[in-house]
PDB file of C-alpha atoms in Angstrom:
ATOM      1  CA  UNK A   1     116.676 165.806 119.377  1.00 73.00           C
ATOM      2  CA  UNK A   2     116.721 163.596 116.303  1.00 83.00           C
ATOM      3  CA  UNK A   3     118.433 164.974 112.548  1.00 84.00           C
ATOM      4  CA  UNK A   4     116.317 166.945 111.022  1.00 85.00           C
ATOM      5  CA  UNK A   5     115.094 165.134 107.611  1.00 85.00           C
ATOM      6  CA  UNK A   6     115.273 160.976 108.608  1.00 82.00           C
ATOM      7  CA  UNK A   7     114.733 161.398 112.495  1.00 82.00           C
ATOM      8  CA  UNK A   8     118.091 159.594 113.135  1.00 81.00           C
ATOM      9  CA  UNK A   9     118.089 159.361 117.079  1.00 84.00           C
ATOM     10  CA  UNK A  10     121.648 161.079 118.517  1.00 84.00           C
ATOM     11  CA  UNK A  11     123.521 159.723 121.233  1.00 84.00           C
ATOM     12  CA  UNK A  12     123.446 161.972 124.241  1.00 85.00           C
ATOM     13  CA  UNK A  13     126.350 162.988 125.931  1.00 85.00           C
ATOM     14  CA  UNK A  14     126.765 161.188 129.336  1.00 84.00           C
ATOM     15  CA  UNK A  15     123.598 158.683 127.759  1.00 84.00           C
ATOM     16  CA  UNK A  16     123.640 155.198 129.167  1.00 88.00           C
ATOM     17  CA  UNK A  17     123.466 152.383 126.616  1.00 90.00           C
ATOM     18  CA  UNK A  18     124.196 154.205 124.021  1.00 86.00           C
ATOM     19  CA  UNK A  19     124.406 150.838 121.985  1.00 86.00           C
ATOM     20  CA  UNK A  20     120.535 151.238 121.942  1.00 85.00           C
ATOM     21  CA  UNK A  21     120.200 154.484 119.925  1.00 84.00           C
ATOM     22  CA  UNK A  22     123.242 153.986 117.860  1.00 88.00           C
ATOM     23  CA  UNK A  23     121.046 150.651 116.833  1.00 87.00           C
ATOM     24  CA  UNK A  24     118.156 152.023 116.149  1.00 88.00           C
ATOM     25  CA  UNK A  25     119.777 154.876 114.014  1.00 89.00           C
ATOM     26  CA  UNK A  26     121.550 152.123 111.946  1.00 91.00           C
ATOM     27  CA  UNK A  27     118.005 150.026 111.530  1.00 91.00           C
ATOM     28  CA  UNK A  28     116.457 153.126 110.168  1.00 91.00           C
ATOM     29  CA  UNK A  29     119.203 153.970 107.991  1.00 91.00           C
ATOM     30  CA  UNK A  30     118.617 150.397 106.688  1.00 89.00           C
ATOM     31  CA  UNK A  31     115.359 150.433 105.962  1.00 91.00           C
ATOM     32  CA  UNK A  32     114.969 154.030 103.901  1.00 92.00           C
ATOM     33  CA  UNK A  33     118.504 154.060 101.947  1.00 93.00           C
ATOM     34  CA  UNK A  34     118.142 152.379  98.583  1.00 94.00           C
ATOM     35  CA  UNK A  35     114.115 151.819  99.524  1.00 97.00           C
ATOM     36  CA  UNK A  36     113.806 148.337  98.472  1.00 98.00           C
ATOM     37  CA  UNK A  37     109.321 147.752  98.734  1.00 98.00           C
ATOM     38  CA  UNK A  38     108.005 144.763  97.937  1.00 98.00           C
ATOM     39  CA  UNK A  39     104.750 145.793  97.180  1.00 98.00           C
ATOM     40  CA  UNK A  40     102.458 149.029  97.522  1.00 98.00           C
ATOM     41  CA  UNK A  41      99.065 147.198  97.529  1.00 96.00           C
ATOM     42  CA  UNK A  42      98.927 145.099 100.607  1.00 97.00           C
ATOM     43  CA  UNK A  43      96.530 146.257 103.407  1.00 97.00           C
ATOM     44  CA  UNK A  44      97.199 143.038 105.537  1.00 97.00           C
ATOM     45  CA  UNK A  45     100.815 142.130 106.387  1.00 98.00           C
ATOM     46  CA  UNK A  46     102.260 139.196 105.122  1.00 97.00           C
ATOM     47  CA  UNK A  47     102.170 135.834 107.116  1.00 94.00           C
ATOM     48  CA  UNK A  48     105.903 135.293 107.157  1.00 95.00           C
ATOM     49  CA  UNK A  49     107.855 137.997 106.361  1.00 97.00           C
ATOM     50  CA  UNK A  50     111.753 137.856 106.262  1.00 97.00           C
ATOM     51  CA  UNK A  51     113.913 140.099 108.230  1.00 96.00           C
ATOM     52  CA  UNK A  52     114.285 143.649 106.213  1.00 96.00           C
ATOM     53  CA  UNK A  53     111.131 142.387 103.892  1.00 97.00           C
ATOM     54  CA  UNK A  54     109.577 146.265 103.383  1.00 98.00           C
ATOM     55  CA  UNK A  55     106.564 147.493 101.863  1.00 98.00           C
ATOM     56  CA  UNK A  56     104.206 150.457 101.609  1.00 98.00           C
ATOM     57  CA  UNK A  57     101.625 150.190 103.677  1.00 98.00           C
ATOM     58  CA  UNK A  58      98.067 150.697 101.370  1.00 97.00           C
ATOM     59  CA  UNK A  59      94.776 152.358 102.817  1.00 96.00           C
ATOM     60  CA  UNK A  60      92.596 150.928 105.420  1.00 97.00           C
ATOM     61  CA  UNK A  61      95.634 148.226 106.914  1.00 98.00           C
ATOM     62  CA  UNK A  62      94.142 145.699 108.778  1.00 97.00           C
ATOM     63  CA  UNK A  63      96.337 143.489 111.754  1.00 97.00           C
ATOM     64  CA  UNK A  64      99.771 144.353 112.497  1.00 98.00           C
ATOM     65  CA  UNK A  65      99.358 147.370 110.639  1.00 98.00           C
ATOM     66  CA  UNK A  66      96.689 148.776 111.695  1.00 98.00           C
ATOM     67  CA  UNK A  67      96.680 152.759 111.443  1.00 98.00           C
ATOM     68  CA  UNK A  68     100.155 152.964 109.387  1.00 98.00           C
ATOM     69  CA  UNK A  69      98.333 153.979 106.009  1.00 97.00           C
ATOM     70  CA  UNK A  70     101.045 155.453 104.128  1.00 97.00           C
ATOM     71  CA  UNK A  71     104.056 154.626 106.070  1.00 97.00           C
ATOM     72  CA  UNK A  72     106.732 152.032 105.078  1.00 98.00           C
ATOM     73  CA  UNK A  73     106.631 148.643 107.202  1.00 98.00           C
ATOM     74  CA  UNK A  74     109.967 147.339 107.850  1.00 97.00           C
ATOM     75  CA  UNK A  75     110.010 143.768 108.718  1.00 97.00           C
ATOM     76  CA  UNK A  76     112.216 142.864 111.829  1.00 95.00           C
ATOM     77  CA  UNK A  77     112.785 139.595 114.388  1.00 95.00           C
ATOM     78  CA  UNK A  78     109.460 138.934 113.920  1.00 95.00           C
ATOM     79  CA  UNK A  79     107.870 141.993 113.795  1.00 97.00           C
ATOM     80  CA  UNK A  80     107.164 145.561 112.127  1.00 98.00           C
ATOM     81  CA  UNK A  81     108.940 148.902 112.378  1.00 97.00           C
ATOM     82  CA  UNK A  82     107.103 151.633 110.856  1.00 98.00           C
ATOM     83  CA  UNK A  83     108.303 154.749 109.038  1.00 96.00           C
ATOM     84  CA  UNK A  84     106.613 157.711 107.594  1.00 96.00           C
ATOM     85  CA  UNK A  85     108.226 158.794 104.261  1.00 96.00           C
ATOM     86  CA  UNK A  86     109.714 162.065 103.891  1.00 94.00           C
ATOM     87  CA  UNK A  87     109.623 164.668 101.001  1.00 96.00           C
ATOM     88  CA  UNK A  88     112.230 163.281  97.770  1.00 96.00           C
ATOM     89  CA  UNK A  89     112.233 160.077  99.474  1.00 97.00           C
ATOM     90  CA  UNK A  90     112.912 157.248  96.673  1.00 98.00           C
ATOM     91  CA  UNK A  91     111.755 153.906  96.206  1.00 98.00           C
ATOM     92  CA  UNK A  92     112.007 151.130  94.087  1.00 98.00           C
ATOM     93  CA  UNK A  93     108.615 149.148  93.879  1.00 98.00           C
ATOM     94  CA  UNK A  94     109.637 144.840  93.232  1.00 98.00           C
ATOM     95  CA  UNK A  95     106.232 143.648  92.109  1.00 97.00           C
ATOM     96  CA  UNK A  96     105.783 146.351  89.576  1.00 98.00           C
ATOM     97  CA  UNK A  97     109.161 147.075  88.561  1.00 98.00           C
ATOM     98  CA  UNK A  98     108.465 151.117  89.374  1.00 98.00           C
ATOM     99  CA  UNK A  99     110.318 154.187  90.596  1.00 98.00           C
ATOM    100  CA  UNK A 100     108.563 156.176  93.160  1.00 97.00           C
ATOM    101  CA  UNK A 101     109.162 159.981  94.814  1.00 98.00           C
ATOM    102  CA  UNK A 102     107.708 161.312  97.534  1.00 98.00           C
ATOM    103  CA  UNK A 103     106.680 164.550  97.022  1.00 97.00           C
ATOM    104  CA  UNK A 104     105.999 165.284 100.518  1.00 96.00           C
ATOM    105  CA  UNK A 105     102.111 164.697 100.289  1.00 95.00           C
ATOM    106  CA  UNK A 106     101.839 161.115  97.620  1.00 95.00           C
ATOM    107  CA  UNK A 107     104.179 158.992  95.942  1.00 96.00           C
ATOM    108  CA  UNK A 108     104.474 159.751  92.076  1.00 96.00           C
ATOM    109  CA  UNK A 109     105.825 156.976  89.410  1.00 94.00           C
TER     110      UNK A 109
END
């Protein structure tokens, strides 16, 4: 059973390698606290993309993002970790120097 509001994996008593959740917990912490996107336009991802790069994923993704309209791409060893937002969620947008919430349905500057 994850927490309720960031789906934060627990470790399970008597849970081998717990190293693994405990990981993946901290990865996801990383990528939604102080929301750091790049951009909020892109459709394709990036060629090369540097480890914690993030950005919000715009309608009709194409590639490596296929079907993650919406969600927050979270670039890492090479690939993508996806995340769907969750309601008061705050981000600050690089390329447009912008504040967005999540209101639980769209972002709002």
């Amino acid at each position: 059973m994850p927490t309720p509001r960031f789906g934060l994996p627990f470790i399970a008593q008597g849970q081998a390698q717990k190293e693994v959740t405990h990981n993946d917990a901290l990865i996801q912490l990383d990528a939604l606290v102080d929301l750091f996107l790049l951009d909020r336009d892109l459709s394709v991802p990036p060629a090369s993309p540097a480890n914690g790069d993030a950005y919000l994923v715009a309608a009709s993704p194409t590639g490596a993002w296929s079907g993650q309209a919406g969600k927050i791409a979270y670039a890492l060893d090479g690939g993508w970790r996806f995340y769907g937002p969750i309601k008061g969620l705050v981000a600050y947008v690089a390329d447009e120097q912008v504040l967005l919430v999540y209101t639980g349905s769209v972002w709002v500057d």
